Coordinates of C-alpha atoms in Angstrom, one line a residue:
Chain A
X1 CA -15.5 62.0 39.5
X2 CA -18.3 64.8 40.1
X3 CA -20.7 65.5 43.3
X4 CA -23.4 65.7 40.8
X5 CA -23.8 62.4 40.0
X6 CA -24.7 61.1 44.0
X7 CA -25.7 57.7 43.6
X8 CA -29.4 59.1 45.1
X9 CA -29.7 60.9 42.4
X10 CA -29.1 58.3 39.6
X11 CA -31.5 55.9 41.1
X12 CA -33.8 58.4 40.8
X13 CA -33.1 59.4 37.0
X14 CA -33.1 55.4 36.9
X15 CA -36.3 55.0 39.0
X16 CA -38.2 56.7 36.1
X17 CA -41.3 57.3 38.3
X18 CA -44.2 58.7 36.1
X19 CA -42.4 57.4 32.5
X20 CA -45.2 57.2 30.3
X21 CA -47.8 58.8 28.2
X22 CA -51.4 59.4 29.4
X23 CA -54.2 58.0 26.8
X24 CA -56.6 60.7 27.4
X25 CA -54.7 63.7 28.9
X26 CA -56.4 66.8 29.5
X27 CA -53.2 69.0 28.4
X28 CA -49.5 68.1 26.9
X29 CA -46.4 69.9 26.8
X30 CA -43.1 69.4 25.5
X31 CA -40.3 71.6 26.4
X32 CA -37.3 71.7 24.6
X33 CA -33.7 72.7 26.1
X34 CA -31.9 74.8 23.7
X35 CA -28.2 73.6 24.8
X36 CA -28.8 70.1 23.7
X37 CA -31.6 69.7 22.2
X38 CA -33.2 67.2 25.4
X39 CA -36.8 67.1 25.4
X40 CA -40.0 66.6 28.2
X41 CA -43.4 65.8 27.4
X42 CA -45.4 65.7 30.5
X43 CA -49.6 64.7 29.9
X44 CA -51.7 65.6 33.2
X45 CA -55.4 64.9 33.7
X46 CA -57.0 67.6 36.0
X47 CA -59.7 67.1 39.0
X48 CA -61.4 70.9 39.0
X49 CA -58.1 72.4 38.4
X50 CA -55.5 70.3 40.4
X51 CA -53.7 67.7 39.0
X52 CA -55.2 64.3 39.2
X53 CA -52.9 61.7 36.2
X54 CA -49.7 62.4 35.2
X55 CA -47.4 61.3 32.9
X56 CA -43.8 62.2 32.2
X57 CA -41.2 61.1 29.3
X58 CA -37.9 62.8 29.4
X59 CA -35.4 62.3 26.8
X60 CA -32.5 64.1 28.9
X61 CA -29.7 63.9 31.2
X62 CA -29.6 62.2 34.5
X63 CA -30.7 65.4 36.0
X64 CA -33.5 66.2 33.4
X65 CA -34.9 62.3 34.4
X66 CA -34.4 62.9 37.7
X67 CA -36.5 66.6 38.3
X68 CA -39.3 64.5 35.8
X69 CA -39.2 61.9 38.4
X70 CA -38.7 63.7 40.8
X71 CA -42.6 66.0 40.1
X72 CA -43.8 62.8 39.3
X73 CA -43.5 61.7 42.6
X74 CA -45.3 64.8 44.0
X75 CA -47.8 66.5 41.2
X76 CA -50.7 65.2 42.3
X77 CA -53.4 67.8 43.5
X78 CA -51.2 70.8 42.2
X79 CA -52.8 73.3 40.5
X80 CA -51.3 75.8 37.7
X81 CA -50.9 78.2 40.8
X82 CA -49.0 75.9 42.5
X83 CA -46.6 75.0 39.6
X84 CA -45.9 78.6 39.2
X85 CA -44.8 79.2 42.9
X86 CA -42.8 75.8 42.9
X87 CA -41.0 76.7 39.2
X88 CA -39.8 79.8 40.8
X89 CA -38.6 78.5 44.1
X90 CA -36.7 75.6 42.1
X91 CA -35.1 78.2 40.0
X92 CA -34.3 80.7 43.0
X93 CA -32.9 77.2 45.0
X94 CA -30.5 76.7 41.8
X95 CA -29.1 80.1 42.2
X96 CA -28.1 79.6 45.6
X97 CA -31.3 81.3 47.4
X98 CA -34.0 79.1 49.6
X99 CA -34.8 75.8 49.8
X100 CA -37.0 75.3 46.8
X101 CA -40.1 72.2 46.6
X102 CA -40.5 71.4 50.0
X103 CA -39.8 68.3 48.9
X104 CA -37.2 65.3 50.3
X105 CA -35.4 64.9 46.9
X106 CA -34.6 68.2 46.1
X107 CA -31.6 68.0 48.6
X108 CA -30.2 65.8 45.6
X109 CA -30.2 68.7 43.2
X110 CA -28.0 71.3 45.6
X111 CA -24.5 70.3 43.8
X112 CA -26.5 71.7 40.3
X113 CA -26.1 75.1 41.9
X114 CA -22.7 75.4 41.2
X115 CA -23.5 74.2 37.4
X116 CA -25.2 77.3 36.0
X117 CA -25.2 75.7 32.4
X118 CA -27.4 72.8 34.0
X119 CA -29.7 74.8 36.2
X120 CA -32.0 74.3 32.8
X121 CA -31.9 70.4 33.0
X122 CA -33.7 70.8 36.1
X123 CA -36.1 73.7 34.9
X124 CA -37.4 72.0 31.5
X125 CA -39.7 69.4 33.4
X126 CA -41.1 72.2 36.1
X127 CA -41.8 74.4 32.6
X128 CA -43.7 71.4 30.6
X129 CA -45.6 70.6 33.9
X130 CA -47.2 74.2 34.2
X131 CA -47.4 74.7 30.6
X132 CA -49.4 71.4 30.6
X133 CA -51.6 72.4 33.7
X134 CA -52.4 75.8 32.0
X135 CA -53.4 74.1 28.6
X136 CA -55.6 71.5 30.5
X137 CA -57.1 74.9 32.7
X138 CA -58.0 76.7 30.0
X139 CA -58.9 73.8 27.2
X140 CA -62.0 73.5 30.3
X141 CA -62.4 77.2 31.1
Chain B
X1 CA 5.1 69.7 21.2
X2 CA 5.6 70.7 24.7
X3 CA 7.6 73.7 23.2
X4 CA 3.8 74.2 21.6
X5 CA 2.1 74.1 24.8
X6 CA 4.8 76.3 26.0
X7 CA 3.1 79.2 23.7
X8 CA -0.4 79.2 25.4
X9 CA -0.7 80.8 28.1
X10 CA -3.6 78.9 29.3
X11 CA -2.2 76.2 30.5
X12 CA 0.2 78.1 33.4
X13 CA -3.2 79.6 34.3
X14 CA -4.9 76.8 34.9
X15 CA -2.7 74.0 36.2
X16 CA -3.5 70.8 36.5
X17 CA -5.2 68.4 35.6
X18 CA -6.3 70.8 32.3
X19 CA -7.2 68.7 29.1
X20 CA -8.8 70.9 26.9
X21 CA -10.7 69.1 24.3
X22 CA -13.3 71.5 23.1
X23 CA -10.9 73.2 20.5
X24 CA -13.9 72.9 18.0
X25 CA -15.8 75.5 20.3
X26 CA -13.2 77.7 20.6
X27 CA -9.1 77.2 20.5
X28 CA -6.7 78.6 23.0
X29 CA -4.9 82.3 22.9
X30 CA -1.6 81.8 21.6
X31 CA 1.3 83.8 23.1
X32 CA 1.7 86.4 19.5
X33 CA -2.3 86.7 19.6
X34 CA -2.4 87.7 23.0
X35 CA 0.9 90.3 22.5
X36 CA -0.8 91.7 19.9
X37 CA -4.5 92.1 21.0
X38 CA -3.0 93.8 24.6
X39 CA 0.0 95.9 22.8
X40 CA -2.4 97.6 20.6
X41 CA -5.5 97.7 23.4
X42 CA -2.8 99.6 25.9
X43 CA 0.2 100.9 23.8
X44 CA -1.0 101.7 20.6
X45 CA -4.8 102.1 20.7
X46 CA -6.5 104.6 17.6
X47 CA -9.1 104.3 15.3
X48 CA -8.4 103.1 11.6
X49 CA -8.5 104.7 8.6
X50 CA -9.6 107.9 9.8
X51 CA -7.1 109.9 11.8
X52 CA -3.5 111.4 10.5
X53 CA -2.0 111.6 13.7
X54 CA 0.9 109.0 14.5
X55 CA -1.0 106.6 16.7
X56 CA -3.9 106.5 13.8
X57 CA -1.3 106.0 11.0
X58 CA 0.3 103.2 12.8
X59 CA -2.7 101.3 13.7
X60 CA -4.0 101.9 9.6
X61 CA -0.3 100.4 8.7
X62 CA -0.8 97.4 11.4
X63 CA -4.6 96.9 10.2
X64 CA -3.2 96.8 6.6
X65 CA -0.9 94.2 7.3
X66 CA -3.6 92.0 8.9
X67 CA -5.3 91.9 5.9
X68 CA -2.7 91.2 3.7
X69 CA -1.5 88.4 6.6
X70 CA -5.2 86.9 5.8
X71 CA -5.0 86.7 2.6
X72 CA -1.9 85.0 2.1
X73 CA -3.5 82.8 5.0
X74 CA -6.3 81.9 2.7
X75 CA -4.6 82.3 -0.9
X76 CA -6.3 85.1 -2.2
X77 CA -5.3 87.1 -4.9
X78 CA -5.3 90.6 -3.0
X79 CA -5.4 92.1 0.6
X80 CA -9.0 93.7 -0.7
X81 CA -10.7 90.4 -1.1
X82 CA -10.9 90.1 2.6
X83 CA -13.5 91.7 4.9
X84 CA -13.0 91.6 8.8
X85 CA -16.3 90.7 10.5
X86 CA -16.9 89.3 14.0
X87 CA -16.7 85.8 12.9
X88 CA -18.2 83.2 10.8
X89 CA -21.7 83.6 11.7
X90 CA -21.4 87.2 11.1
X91 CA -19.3 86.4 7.4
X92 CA -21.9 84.2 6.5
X93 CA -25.0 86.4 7.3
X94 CA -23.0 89.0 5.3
X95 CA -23.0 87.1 2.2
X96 CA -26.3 85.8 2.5
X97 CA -27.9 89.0 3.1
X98 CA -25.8 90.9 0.6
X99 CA -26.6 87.7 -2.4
X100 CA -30.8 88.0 -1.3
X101 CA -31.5 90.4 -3.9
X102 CA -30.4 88.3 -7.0
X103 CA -32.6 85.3 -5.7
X104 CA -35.7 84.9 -7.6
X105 CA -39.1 82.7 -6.9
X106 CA -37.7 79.1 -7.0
X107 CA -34.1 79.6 -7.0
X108 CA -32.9 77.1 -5.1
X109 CA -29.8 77.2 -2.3
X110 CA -27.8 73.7 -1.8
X111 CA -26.6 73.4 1.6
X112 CA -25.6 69.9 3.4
X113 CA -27.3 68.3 6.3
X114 CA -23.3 68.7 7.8
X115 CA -23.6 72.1 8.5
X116 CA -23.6 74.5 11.5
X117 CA -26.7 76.2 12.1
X118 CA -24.7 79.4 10.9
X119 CA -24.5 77.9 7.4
X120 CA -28.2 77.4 7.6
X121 CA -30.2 79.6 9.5
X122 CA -28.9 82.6 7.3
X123 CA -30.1 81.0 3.9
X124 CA -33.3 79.8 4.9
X125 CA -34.0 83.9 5.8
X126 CA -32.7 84.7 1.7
X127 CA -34.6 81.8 0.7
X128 CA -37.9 83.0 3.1
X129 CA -37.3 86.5 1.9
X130 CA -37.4 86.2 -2.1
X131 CA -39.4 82.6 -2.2
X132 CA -36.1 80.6 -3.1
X133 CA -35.8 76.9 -1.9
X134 CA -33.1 75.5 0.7
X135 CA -32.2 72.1 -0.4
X136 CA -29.7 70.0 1.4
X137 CA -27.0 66.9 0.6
X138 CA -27.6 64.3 2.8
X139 CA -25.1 62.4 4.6
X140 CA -23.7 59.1 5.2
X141 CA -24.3 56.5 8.2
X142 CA -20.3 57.7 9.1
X143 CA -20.9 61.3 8.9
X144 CA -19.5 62.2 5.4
X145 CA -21.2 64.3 2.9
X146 CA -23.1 61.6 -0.2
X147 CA -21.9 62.8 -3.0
X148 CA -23.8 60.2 -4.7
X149 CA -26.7 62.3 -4.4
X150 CA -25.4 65.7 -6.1
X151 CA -26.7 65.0 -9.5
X152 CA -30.2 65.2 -8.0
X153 CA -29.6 68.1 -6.2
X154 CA -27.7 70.5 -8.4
X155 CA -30.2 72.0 -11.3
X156 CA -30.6 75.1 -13.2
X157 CA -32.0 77.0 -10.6
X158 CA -29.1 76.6 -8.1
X159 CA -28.0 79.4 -7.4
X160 CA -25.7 79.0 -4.7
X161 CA -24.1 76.4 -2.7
X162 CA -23.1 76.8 0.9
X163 CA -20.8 74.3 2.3
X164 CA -18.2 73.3 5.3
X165 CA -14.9 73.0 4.7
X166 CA -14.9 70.4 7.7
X167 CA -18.0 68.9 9.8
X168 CA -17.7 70.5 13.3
X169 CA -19.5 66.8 14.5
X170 CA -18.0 64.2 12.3
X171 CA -14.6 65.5 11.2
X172 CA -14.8 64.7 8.1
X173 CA -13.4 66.8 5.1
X174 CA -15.8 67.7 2.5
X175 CA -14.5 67.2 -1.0
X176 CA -14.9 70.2 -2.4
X177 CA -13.8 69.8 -5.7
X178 CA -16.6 67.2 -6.7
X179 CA -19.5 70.0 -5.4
X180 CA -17.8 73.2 -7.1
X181 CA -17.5 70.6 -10.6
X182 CA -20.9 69.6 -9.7
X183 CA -22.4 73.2 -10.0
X184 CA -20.5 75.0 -11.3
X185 CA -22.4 78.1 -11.9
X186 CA -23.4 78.7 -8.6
X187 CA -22.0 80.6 -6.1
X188 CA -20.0 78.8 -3.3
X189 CA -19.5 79.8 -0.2
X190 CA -17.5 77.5 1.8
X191 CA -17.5 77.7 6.0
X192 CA -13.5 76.9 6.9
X193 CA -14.8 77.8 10.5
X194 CA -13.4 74.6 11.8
X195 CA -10.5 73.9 9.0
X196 CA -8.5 77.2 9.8
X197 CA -6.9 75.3 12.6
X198 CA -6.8 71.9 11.3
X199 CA -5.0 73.0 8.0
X200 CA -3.8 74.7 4.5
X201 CA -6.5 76.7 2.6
X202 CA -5.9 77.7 -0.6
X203 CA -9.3 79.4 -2.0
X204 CA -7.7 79.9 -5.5
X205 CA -7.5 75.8 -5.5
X206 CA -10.9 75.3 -4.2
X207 CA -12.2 77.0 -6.8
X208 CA -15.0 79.2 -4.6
X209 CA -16.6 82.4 -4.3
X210 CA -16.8 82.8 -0.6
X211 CA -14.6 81.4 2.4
X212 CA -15.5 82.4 5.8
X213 CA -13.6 81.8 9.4
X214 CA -13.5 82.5 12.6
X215 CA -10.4 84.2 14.7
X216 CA -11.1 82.2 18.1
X217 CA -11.3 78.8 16.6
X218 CA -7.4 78.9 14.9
X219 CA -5.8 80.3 18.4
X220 CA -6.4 83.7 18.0
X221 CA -8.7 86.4 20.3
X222 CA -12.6 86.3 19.9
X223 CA -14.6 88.6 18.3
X224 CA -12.9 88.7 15.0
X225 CA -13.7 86.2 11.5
X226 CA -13.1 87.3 8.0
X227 CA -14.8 86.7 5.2
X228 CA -12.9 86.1 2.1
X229 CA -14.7 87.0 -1.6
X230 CA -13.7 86.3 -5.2
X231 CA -13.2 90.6 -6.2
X232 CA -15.2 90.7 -9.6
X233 CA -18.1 88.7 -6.7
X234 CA -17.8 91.5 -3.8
X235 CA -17.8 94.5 -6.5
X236 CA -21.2 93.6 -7.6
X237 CA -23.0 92.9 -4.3
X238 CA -24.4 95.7 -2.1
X239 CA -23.6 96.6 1.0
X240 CA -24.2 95.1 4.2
X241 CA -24.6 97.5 7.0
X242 CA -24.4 101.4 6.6
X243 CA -22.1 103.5 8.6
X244 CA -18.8 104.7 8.9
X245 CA -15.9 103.9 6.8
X246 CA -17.9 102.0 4.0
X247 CA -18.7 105.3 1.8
X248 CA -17.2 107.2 -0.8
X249 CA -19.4 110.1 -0.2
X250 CA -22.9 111.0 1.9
X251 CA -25.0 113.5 0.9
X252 CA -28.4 114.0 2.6
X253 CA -30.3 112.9 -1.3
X254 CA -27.9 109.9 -1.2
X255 CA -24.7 108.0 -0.6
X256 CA -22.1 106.1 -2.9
X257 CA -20.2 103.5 -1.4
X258 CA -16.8 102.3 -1.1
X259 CA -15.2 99.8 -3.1
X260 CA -14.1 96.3 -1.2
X261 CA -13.3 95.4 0.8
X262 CA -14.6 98.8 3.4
X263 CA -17.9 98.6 1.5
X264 CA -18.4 95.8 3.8
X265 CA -17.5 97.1 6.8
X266 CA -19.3 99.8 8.3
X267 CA -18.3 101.4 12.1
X268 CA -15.1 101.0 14.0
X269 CA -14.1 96.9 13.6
X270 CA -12.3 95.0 16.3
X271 CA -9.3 96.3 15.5
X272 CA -7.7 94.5 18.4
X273 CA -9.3 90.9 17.8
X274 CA -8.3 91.9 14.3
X275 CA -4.4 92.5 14.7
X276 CA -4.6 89.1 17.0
X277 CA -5.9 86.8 14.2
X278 CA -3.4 88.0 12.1
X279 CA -0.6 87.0 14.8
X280 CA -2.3 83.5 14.8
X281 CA -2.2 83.0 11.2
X282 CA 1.0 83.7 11.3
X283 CA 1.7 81.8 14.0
X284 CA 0.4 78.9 12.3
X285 CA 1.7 79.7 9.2
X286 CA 5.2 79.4 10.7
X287 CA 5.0 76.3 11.6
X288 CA 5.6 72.9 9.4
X289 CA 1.8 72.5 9.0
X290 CA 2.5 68.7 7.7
X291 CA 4.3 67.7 11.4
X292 CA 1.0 69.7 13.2
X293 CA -1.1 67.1 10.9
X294 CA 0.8 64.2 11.7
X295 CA 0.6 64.9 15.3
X296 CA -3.1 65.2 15.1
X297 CA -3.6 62.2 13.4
X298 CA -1.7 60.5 15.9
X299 CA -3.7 61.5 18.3
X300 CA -6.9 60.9 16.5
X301 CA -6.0 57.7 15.7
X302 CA -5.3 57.0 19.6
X303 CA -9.0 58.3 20.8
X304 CA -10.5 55.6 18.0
X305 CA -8.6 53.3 19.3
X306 CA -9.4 53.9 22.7
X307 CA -13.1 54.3 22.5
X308 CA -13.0 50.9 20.6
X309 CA -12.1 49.0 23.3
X310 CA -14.4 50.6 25.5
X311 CA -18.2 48.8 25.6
X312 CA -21.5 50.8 24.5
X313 CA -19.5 53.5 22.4
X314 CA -21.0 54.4 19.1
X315 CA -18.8 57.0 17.2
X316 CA -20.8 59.8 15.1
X317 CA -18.2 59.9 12.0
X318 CA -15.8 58.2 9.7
X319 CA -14.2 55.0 11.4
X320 CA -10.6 55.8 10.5
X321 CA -8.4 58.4 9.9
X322 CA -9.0 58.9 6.1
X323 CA -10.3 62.5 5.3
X324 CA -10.9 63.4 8.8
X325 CA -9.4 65.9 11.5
X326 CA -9.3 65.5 14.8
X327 CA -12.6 65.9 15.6
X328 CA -14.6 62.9 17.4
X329 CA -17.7 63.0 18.6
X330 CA -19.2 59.8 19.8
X331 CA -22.2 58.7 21.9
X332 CA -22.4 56.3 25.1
X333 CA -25.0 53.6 25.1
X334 CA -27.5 54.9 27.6
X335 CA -25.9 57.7 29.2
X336 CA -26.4 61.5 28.0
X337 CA -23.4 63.5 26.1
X338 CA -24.0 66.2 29.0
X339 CA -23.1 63.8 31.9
X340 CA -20.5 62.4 29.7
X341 CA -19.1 65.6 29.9
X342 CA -20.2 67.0 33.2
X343 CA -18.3 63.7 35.3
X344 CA -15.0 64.2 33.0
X345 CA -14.9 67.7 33.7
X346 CA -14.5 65.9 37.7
X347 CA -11.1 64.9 36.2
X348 CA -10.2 68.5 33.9
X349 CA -11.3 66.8 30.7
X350 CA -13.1 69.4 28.8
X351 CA -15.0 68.1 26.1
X352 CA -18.1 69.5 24.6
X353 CA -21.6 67.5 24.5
X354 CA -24.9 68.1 22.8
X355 CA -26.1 68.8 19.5
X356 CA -22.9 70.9 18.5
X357 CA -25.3 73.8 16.5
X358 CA -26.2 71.0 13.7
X359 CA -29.2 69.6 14.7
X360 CA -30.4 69.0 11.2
X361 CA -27.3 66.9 11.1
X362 CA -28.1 65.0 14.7
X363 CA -31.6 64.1 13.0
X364 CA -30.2 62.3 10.0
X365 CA -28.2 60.6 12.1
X366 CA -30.6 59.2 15.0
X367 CA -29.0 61.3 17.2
X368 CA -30.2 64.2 19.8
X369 CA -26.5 64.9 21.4
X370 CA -22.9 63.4 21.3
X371 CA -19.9 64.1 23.3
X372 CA -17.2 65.5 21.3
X373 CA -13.3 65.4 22.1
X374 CA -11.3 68.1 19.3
X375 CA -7.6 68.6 19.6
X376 CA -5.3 71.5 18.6
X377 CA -1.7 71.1 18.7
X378 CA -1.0 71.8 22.2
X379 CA -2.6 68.5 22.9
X380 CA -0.4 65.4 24.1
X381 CA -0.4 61.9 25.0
X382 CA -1.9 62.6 28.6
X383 CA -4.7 64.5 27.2
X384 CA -6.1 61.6 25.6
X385 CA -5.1 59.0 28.2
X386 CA -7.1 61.4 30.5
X387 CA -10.4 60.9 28.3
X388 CA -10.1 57.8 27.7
X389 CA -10.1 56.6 31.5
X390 CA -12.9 59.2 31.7
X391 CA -15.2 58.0 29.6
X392 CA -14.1 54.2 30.7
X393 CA -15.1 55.5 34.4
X394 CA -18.3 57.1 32.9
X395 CA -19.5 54.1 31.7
X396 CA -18.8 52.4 35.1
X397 CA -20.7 54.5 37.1
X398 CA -23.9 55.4 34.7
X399 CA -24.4 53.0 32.1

């Protein structure tokens, strides 16, 4: 019905890697999408300033659960630098230009390209990460 | 009602497979809409009420005629008691901003947790502005306004009561009558953003003080809404904007306005959009508006039915067809309204999905987003045999 919804992709939504809440976290953020109203909460624990736990819980879309799990897979030792670079190679891959994380799944996400009214399904769980990551960086500066 | 779809010209644009189900967002250009927006845009473009030269005279006559086409589309008692805006959001901030003055320190402003954030948002900013208090009617498990709780809600400091005409989420038709009995010494305005296409409105009956619509959601252009007032209302209230067109006189130590309706509206308006909304009213107002219903209905009744047999659907309004329009949103167990929609759009079902600009509404109800299927005349049997095998493959491959 829609080259969105590869059957990679789902399981990955359906995977849910990282679902959970952190007891202790160092910094939260939750990042709403306008459109729908589909919210992420990510908690991260930091080691220096790189991420060390991580927690994700994504009330969204299959493609909002799938970027969460998706990071989730591949936060650890990021910093707030990191996050920043990453976010904007994400949103330059969504608008047709490089190859975003260098990471395997982000193949899954090429269809969302041609979507530009989902490119922020994607975006919401990159923005609560580094908002997160800055929080816990500066809560210890 | 092929002789219906005939009129659009959206549908020889697109081909096929085109289901349009998102008339609640915005409704499709009919044919006299679109004559009338591109004859005056390229044969018969001037400014209005301003010029004496024949193209200026002609446009003042066809602008004229609008009006008066909207107010017989409305029942008002005269041409003057409309006001063209941009559309409902822009009516509604109108009369909000224009009724701030007279609120005092715990007035209070009765809204419904049905409404669209443009019949909130701008009465929270009144209420912010002179200390006043936004209350709201709740609603019902099936989406309806509770009237039950009115007599809690309507007190002596009520000073005005802002309401849809029909939920842009549930369907369902507000009763009116029982919240202008229940106060009435308040000002009402009533949002007919979704009922202009769904049918009659007869202000005059309703009994209120304020109707407001919107151009692109009853088949006419974009850009244009009116917003109807009660005349003894709109003489007292201030102006809006300043500008152009809505004085009597300027001098540098001052300026007194125009009477109603141009007191409200300040700089060139869309004169085009304008001339198009007309067309569509009367477009719509030529046809048997009782046959339109019935068709609707029939329809209606034939999504209900088919989400019913399909598993994990929960629908987000009334069960039947009493009081409602065609409007249906409805949620699948464990899948999001957005990939709902995004996989029927595989198959040219456009619906709409999220929270539909009523969030306060999506929070009573347990809800973040639905999927929502609205119809308009043009839609047929293959429209909604289209959704439902959509949503039925929806479920198949993501629940």
């Amino acid at each position: 019905m829609n080259d969105l919804y590869d059957d990679a992709l789902v399981a990955l939504a359906k995977a849910k890697d990282g679902a959970g809440r952190l007891d202790a976290p160092d910094g939260t953020a939750s990042v709403d999408n306008p459109l729908c109203g589909d919210r992420v909460t990510i908690d991260v624990t930091l080691d220096g300033a790189r991420v060390d736990g991580f927690a994700q819980k994504a009330r969204g879309c299959i493609l909002t659960q799938a970027a969460a799990g998706m990071i989730a897979r591949h936060a650890h030792g990021l910093d707030a630098g990191d996050i920043e670079a990453l976010r904007a190679r994400v949103r330059d891959f969504l608008s047709s230009a490089g190859d975003g994380a260098d990471w395997p799944e982000m193949a899954l996400f090429e269809p969302v390209r041609t979507v530009r009214s989902r490119h922020d399904c994607v975006l919401i769980a990159f923005d609560a990460l580094l908002e997160a990551t800055r929080k816990a960086r500066d809560e210890r500066a | 009602m092929k002789a219906i779809r005939a009129e659009f010209p959206i549908f020889d644009a697109q081909g096929s497979p085109f289901h349009y189900l998102d008339n609640a967002a915005t409704s499709q250009l009919c044919a006299p809409a679109a004559h009338a927006l591109h004859a005056f845009e390229t044969t018969a473009r001037a400014n209005v009420k301003r010029g004496v030269h024949k193209l200026a005279d002609a446009a003042t006559v066809a602008f004229d005629d609008a009006r008066a086409t909207m107010a017989a589309f409305v029942g008002a008692a005269s041409p003057e008691e409309v006001i063209f805006t941009s559309g409902t959001t822009m009516s509604i901030n109108m009369a909000a901003r224009c009724l701030t003055p007279r609120l005092r320190e715990g007035d209070e402003i009765l809204l419904s947790e049905l409404e669209h954030h443009s019949d909130i948002v701008p009465w929270q900013m009144a209420a912010q502005a002179r200390g006043a208090r936004v209350r709201a009617i709740p609603v019902t498990s099936d989406g309806r306004l509770d009237l039950e709780a009115l007599p809690d809600l309507v007190g002596p400091r009520t000073r005005i009561v802002a309401v849809t005409h029909l939920s842009n989420v549930s369907g369902a038709v507000s009763d009116l009558s029982v919240i202008r009995a229940a106060a009435p010494e308040a000002i009402m305005l009533v949002d007919g953003a979704q009922r202009a296409a769904h049918g009659p409105i007869d202000v005059r009956a309703i009994g209120c003080d304020l109707y407001a619509l919107s151009s692109h959601k009853m088949f006419g252009p974009t850009g244009a809404g009116m917003l109807w007032g009660r005349m003894d209302l709109l003489e007292s209230l201030p102006p809006f904007l300043g500008g152009g067109e809505m004085i009597r006189e300027v001098r540098i130590d001052g300026t007194r306005y125009a009477d109603p309706p141009h007191r409200f509206e300040a700089g060139t308006p869309p004169i085009g959009a304008v001339l198009g909304m007309a067309a569509a009213a009367r477009w719509l107002q030529s046809r048997d508006r009782r046959v339109l219903h019935d068709h609707e209905m029939r329809l209606t009744g034939r999504i209900l039915d088919g989400l019913a047999t399909l598993p994990g659907i929960r629908l987000v309004g009334p069960q039947g067809l009493q009081g409602r329009a065609g409007i249906v949103a409805f949620e699948v167990e464990d899948v999001h309204a957005h990939d709902v929609c995004q996989m029927l759009d595989g198959n040219g079902v456009a619906l709409r999905g999220g929270h539909h600009c009523a969030q306060p509404l999506m929070r009573a109800l347990g809800l973040v987003a639905t999927a929502r299927a609205s119809l308009a005349p043009y839609n047929d049997d293959d429209d909604i045999d289209a959704l439902i095998e959509g949503v039925g493959k929806v479920i198949e491959r993501l629940r």
